[in-house]
CSV table of C-alpha atoms in Angstrom, one decimal:
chain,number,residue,atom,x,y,z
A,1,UNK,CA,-17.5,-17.9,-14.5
A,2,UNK,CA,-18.4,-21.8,-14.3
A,3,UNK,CA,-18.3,-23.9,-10.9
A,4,UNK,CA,-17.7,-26.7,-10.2
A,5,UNK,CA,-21.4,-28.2,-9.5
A,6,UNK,CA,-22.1,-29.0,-5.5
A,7,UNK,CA,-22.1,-33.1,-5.2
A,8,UNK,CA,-25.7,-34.2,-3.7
A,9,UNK,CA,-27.1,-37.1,-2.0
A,10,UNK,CA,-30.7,-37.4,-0.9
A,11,UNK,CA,-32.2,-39.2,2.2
A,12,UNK,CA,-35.5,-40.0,1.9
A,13,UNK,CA,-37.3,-41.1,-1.3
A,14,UNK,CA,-40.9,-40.4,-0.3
A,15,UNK,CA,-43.9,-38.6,-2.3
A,16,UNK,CA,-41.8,-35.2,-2.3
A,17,UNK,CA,-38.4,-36.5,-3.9
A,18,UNK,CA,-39.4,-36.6,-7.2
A,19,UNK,CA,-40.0,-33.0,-7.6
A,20,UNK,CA,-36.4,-32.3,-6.0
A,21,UNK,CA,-35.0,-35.0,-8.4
A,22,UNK,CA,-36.6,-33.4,-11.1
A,23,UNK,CA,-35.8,-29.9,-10.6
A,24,UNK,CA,-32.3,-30.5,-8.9
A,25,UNK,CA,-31.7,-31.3,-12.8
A,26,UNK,CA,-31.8,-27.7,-13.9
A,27,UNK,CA,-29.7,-26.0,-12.0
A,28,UNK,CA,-25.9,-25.9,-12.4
A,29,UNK,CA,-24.7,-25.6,-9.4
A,30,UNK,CA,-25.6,-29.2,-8.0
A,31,UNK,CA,-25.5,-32.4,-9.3
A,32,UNK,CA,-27.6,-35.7,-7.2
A,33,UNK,CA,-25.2,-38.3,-7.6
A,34,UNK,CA,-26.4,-40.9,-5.1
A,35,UNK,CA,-30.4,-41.4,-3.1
A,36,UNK,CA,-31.1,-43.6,0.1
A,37,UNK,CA,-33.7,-44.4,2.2
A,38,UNK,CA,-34.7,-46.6,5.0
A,39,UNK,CA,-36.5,-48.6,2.7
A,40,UNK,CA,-33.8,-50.0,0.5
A,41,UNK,CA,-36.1,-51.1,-2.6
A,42,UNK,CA,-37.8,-47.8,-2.4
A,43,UNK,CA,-34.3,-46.0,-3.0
A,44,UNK,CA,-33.0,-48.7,-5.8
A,45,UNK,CA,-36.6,-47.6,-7.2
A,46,UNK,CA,-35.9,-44.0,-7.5
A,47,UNK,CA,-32.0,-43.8,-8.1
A,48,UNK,CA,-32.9,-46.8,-11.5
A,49,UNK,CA,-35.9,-44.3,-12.3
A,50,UNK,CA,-33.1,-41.4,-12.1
A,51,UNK,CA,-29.9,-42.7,-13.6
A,52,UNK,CA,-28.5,-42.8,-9.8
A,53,UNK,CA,-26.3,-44.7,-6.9
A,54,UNK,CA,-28.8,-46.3,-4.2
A,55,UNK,CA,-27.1,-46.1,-0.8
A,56,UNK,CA,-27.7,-47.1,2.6
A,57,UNK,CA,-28.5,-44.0,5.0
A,58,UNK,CA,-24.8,-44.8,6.7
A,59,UNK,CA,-23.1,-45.0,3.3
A,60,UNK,CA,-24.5,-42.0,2.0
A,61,UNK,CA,-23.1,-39.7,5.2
A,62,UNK,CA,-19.7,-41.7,4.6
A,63,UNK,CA,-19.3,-41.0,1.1
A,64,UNK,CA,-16.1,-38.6,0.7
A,65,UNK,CA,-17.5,-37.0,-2.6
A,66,UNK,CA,-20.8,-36.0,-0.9
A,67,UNK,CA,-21.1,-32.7,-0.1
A,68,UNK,CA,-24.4,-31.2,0.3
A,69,UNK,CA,-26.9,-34.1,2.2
A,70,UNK,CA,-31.1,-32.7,1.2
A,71,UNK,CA,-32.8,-35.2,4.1
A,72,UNK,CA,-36.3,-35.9,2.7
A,73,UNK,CA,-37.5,-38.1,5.6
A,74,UNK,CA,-41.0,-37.5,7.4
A,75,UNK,CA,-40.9,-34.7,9.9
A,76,UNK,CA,-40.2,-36.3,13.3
A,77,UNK,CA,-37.0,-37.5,11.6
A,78,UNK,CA,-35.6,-34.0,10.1
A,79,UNK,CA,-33.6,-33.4,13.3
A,80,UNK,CA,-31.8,-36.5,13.8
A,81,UNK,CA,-31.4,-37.2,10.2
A,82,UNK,CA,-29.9,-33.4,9.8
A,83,UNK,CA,-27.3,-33.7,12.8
A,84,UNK,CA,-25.8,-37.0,11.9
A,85,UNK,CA,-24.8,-35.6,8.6
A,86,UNK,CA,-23.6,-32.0,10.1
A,87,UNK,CA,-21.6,-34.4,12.2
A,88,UNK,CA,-20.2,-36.2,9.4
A,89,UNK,CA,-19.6,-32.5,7.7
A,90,UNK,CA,-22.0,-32.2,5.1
A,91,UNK,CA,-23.3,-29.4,4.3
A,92,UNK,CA,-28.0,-29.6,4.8
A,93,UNK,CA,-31.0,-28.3,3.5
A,94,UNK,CA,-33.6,-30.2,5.2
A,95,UNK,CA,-37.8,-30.3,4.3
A,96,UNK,CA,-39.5,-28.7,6.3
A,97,UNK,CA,-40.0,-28.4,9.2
A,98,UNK,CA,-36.5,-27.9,10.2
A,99,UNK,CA,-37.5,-29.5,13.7
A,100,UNK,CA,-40.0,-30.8,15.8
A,101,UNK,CA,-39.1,-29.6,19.1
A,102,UNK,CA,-37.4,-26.0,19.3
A,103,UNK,CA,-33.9,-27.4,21.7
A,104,UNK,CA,-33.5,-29.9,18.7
A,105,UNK,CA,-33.5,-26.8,16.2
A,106,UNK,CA,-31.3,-24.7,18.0
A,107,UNK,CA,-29.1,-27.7,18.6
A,108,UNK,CA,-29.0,-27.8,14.6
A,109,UNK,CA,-28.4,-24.0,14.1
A,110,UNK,CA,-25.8,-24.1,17.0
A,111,UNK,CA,-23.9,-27.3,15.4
A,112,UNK,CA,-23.8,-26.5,12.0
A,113,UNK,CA,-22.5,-23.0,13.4
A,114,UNK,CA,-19.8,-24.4,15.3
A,115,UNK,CA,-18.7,-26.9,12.2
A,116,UNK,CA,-18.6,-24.0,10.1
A,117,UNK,CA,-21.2,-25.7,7.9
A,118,UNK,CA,-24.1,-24.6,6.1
A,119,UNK,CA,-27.6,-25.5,7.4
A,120,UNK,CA,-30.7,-24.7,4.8
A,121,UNK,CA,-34.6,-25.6,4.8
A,122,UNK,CA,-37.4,-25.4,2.8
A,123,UNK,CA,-39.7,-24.2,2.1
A,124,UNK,CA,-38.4,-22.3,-0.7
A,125,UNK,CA,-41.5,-21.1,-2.6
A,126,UNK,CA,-40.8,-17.6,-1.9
A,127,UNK,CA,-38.0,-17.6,-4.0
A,128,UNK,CA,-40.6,-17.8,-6.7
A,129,UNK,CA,-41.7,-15.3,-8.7
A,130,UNK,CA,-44.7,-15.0,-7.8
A,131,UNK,CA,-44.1,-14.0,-4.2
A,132,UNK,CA,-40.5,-12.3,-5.4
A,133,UNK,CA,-42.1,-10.0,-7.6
A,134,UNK,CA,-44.4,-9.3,-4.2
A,135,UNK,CA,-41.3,-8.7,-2.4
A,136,UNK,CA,-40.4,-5.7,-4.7
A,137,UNK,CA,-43.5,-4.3,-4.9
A,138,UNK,CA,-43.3,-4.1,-1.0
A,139,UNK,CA,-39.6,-3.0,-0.9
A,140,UNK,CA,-40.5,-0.1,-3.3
A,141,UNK,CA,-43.2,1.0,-1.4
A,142,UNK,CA,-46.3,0.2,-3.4
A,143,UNK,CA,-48.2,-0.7,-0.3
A,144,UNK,CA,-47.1,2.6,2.2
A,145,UNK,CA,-46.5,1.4,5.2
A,146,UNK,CA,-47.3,-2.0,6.0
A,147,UNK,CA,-50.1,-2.7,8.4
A,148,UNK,CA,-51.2,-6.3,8.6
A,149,UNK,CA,-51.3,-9.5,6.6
A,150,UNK,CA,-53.6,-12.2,6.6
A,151,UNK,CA,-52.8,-16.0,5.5
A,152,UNK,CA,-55.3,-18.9,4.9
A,153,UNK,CA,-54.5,-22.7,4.3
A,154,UNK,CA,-58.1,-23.8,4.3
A,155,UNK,CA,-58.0,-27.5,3.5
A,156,UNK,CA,-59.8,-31.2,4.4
A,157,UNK,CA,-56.9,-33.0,5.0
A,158,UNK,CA,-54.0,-34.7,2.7
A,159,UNK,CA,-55.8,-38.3,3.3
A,160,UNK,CA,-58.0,-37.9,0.0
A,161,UNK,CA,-55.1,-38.4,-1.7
A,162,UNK,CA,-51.9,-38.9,-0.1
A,163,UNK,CA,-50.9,-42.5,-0.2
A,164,UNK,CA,-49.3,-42.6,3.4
A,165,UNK,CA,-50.4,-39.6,5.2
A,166,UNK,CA,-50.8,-41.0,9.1
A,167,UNK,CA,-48.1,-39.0,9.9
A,168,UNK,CA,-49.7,-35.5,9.0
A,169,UNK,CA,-51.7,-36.7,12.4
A,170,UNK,CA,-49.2,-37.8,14.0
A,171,UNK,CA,-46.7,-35.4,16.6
A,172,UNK,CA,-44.8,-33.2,13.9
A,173,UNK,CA,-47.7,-33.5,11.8
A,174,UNK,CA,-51.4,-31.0,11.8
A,175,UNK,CA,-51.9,-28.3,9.7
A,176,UNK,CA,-49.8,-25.8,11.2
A,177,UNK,CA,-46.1,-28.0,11.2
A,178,UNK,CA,-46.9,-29.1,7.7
A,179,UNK,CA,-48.3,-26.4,6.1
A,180,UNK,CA,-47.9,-23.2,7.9
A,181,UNK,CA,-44.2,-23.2,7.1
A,182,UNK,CA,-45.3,-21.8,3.6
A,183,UNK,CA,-47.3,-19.1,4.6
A,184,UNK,CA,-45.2,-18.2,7.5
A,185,UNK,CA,-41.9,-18.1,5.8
A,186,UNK,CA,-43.6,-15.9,3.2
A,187,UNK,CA,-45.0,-13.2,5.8
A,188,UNK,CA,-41.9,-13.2,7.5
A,189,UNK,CA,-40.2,-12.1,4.1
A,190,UNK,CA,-42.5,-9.8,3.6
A,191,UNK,CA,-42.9,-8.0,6.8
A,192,UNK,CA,-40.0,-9.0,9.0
A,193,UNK,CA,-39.8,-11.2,12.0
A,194,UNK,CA,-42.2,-12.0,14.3
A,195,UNK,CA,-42.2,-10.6,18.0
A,196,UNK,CA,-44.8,-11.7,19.5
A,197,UNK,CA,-48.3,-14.5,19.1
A,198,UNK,CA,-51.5,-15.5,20.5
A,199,UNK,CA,-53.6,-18.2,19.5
A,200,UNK,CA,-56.7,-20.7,19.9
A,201,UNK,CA,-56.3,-24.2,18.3
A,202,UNK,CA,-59.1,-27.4,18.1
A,203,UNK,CA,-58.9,-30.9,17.7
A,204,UNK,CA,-62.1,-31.2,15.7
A,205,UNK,CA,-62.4,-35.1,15.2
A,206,UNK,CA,-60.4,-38.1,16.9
A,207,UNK,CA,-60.3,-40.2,14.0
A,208,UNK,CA,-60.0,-39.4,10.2
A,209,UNK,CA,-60.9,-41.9,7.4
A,210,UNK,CA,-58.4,-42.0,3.9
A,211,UNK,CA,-60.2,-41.9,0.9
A,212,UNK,CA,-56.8,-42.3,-1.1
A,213,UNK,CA,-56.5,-44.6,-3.8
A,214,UNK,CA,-53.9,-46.5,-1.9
A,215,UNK,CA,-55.4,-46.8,1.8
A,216,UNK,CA,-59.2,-45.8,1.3
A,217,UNK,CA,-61.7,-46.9,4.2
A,218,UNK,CA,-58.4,-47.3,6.5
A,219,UNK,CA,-59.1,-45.2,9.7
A,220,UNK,CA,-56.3,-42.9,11.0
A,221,UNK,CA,-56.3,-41.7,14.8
A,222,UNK,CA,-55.7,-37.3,15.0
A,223,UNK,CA,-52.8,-36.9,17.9
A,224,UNK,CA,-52.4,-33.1,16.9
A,225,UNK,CA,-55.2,-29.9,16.8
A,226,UNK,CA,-56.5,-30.1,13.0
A,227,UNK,CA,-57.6,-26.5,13.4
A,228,UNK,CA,-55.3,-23.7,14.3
A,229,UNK,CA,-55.7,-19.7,14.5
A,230,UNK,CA,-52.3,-17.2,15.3
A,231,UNK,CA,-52.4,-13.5,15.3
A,232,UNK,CA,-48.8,-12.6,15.0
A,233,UNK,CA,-47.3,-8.7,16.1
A,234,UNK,CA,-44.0,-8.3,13.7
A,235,UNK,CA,-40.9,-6.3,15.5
A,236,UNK,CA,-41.6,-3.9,12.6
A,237,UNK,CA,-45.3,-3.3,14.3
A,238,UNK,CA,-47.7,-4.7,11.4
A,239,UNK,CA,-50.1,-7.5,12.7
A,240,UNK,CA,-50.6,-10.8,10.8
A,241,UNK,CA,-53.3,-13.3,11.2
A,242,UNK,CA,-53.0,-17.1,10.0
A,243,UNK,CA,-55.5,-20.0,10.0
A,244,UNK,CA,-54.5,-23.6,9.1
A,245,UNK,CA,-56.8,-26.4,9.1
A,246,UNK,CA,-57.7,-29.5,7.5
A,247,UNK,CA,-61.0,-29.3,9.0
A,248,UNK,CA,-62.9,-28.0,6.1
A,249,UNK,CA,-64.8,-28.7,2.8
A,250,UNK,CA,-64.3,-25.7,1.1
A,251,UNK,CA,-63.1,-21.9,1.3
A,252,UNK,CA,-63.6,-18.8,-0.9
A,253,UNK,CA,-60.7,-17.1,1.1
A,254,UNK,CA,-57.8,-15.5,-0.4
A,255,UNK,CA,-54.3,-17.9,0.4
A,256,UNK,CA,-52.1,-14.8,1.1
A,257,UNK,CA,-52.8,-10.7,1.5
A,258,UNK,CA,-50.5,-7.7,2.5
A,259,UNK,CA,-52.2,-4.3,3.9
A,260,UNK,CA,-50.7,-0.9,4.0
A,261,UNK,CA,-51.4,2.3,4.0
A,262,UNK,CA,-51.5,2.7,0.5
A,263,UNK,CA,-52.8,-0.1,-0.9
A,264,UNK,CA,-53.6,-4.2,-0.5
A,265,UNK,CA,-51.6,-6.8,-2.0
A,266,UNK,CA,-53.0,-9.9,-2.9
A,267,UNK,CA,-50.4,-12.6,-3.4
A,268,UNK,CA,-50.6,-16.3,-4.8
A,269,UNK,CA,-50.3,-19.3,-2.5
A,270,UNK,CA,-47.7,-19.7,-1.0
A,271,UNK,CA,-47.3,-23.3,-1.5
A,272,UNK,CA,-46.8,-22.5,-5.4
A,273,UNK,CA,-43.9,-21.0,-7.0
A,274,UNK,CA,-46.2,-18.4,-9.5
A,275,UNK,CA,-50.0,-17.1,-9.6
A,276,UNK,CA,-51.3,-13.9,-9.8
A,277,UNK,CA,-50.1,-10.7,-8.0
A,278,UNK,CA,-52.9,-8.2,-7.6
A,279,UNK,CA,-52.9,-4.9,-6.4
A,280,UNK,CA,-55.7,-2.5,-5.8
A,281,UNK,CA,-53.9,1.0,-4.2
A,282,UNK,CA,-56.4,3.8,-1.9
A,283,UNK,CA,-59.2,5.2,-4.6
A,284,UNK,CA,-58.9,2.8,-7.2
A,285,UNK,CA,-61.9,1.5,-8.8
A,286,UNK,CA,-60.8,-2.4,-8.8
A,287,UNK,CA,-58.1,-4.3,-8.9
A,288,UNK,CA,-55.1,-4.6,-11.2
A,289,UNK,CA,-52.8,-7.8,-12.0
A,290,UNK,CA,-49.4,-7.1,-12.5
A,291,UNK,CA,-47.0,-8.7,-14.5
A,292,UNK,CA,-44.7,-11.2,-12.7
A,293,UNK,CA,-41.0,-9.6,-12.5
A,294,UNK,CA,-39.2,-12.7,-11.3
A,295,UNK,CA,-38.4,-15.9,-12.7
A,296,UNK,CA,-39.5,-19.1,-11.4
A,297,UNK,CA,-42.8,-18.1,-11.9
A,298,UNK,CA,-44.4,-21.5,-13.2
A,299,UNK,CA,-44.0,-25.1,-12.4
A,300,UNK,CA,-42.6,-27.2,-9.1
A,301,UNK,CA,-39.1,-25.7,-8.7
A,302,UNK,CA,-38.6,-27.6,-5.1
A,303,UNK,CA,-35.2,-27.8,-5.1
A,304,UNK,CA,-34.5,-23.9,-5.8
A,305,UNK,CA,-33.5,-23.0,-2.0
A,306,UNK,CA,-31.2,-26.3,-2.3
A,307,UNK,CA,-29.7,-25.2,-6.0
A,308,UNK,CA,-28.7,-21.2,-3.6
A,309,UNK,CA,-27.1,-22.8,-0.6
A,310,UNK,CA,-25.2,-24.5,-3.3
A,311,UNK,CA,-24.7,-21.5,-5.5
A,312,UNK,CA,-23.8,-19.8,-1.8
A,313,UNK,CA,-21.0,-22.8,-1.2
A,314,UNK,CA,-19.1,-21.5,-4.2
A,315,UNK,CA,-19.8,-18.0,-4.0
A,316,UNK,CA,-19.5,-17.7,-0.4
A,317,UNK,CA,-22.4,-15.6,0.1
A,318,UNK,CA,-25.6,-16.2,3.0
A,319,UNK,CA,-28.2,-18.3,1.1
A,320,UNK,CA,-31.4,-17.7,1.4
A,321,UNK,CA,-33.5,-20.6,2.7
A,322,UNK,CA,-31.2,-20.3,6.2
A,323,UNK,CA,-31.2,-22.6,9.2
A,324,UNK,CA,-31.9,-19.3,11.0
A,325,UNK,CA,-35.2,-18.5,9.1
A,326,UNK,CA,-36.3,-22.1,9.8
A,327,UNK,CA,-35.9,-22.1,13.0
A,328,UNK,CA,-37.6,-18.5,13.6
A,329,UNK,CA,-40.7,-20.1,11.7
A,330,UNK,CA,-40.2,-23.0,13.7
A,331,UNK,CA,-40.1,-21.1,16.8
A,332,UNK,CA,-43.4,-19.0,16.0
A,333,UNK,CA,-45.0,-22.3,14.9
A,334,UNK,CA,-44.3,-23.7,18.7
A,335,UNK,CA,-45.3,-20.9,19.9
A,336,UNK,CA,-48.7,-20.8,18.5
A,337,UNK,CA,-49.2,-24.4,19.8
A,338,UNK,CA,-48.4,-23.7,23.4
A,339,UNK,CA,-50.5,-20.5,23.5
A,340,UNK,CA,-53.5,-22.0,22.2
A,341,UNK,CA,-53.3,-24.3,25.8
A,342,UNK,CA,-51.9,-21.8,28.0
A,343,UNK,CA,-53.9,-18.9,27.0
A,344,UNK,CA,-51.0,-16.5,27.7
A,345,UNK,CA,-49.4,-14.8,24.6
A,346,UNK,CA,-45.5,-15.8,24.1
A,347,UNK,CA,-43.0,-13.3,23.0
A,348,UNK,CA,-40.3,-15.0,20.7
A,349,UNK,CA,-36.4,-15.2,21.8
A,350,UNK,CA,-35.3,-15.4,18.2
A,351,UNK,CA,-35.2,-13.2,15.2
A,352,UNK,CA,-33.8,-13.0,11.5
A,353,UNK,CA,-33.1,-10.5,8.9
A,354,UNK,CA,-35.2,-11.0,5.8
A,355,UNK,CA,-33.4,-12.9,3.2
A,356,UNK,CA,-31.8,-11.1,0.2
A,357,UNK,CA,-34.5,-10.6,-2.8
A,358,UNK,CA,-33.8,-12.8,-6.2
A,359,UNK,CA,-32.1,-9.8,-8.4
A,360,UNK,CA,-34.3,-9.4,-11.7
A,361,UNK,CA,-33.6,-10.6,-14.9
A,362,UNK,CA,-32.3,-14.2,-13.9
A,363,UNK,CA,-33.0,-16.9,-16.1
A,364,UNK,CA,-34.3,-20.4,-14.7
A,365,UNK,CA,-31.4,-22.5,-13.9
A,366,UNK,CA,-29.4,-18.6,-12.7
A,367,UNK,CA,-29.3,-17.9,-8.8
A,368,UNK,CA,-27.2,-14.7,-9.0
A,369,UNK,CA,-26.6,-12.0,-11.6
């Protein structure tokens, strides 16, 4: 049966908001009616470029026929950005991370909680179909029991080509805020919350020089480790390990693999929506690809978790990108950093059920059967 389609407006109109204005276009369930940003040129830029209202921040949480705010301001912003429109009852979905500081996420969850409103944050490539179709072959026991998993985001840094990126070095920047989300929301839907981490972490170099088109030879100052190792114990027993860094030249590593007892998984990055699945089960000669059984599988679909909390408002089931994921993966993340200087391993106070699988046979633009 047709809904109406959730009203959106977007703060923040950055490098990222392009690919949520272009896919927020597919989907049915919500339409962008109105962009803002601190900059006010940049946001009469995008809303021209998009057929859209440009409004100040203010406006934008004021506006009666808004009802779904997606904030896509830097990271040390999320929290504040997030809780003055929860207070002016919109419903969120934030970028990640959800916060910076862990009281500033739970004072998030706990809000939107107590407005009876709905809090969601990316990321939301594991709604794709790459890692959906890895979710199934999990749930249906392809893999036995599982065992461990082991994520790499092996990288030299975002200032080669980003056009602003001092605040990837910045606090709420690094490798592990920025990027670790990805792998970690991905683990934790395959194997379950987290119980438990340890870590070592490194600030390899003081200063980092862009080599962007935009800013190249400028010279930015590192205020956060560049190089960061977890080992992770899940409530459901299996071990994960995860290294982010933007440290290094080059890796041969695999982004994303599942172990069990029957078999390994080998999943595509998690910072994509598609790639290859491979599997290769105990005895087996080599390893076989499988064919994807999701949609969503190719292109930049940011936007998707945004389009189910939507599809969730009308519906009134959870969505899946949930305050309460973010902040266990924000939680985890902390945690990581503030083992790697105490030295002492930090079991978590939250947890969170996995998030419902995408059913099969959906086409792109379709959120439920």
């Amino acid at each position: 049966m047709a809904m109406d389609p959730v009203r959106v407006g977007i703060i923040g109109c950055g490098n990222i908001s392009n690919a949520y204005l272009n896919a927020c276009r597919r989907f049915a369930s919500l339409t962008v009616t109105a962009v803002a940003d601190l900059d006010a040129a940049r946001a009469q830029h995008k809303a021209a470029e998009f057929g859209l209202s440009a409004l100040t921040p203010e406006a934008l949480l004021a506006d009666p026929g808004i009802e779904l705010v997606i904030n896509l301001t830097v990271p040390m912003a999320h929290a504040e950005v997030s809780r003055r429109a929860l207070e002016a009852g919109k419903q969120v979905y934030s970028e990640k991370p959800l916060a910076t500081e862990l009281a500033h996420g739970e004072a998030l969850v706990a809000l939107a909680r107590e407005r009876g409103l709905r809090l969601g944050c990316a990321p939301d490539t594991f709604l794709g179909g790459g890692l959906q179709t890895c979710r199934k072959l999990v749930d249906d026991g392809w893999l036995g029991t599982p065992v461990a998993a082991t994520a790499f985001m092996m990288s030299r840094g975002p200032e080669s080509w980003h056009p602003n990126p001092f605040f990837f070095y910045q606090p709420g920047g690094g490798p592990l805020l920025d990027m670790a989300p990805y792998y970690l929301t991905a683990i934790i839907n395959l194997l379950g919350p987290v119980r438990r981490v340890v870590s070592m972490a490194r600030r390899s170099f003081e200063t980092r020089r862009a080599t962007s088109k935009e800013l190249y030879g400028t010279i930015i100052p590192v205020e956060v480790e560049t190089h960061v190792v977890g080992v992770l114990e899940h409530q459901g027993g299996a071990i994960s390990t995860l290294i982010t860094t933007f440290d290094v030249a080059a890796s041969e590593l695999p982004r994303l693999e599942v172990y069990g007892s029957e078999g390994t998984l080998s999943a595509p990055d998690p910072n994509t929506f598609g790639g290859p699945v491979r599997l290769r089960r105990w005895g087996a000669e080599s390893w076989s690809e499988l064919p994807i059984s999701h949609g969503y599988r190719t292109g930049n679909w940011r936007g998707l978790g945004a389009a189910d909390l939507a599809q969730a408002m009308r519906t009134g089931r959870p969505h899946r990108a949930s305050g309460d994921l973010a902040y266990h993966v924000l939680e985890v993340m902390l945690a990581i950093l503030a083992v790697a200087h105490s030295g002492q391993a930090q079991t978590l106070t939250s947890t969170v059920s996995r998030p419902a699988p995408l059913p099969l046979g959906l086409l792109e633009g379709e959120l439920d059967d």
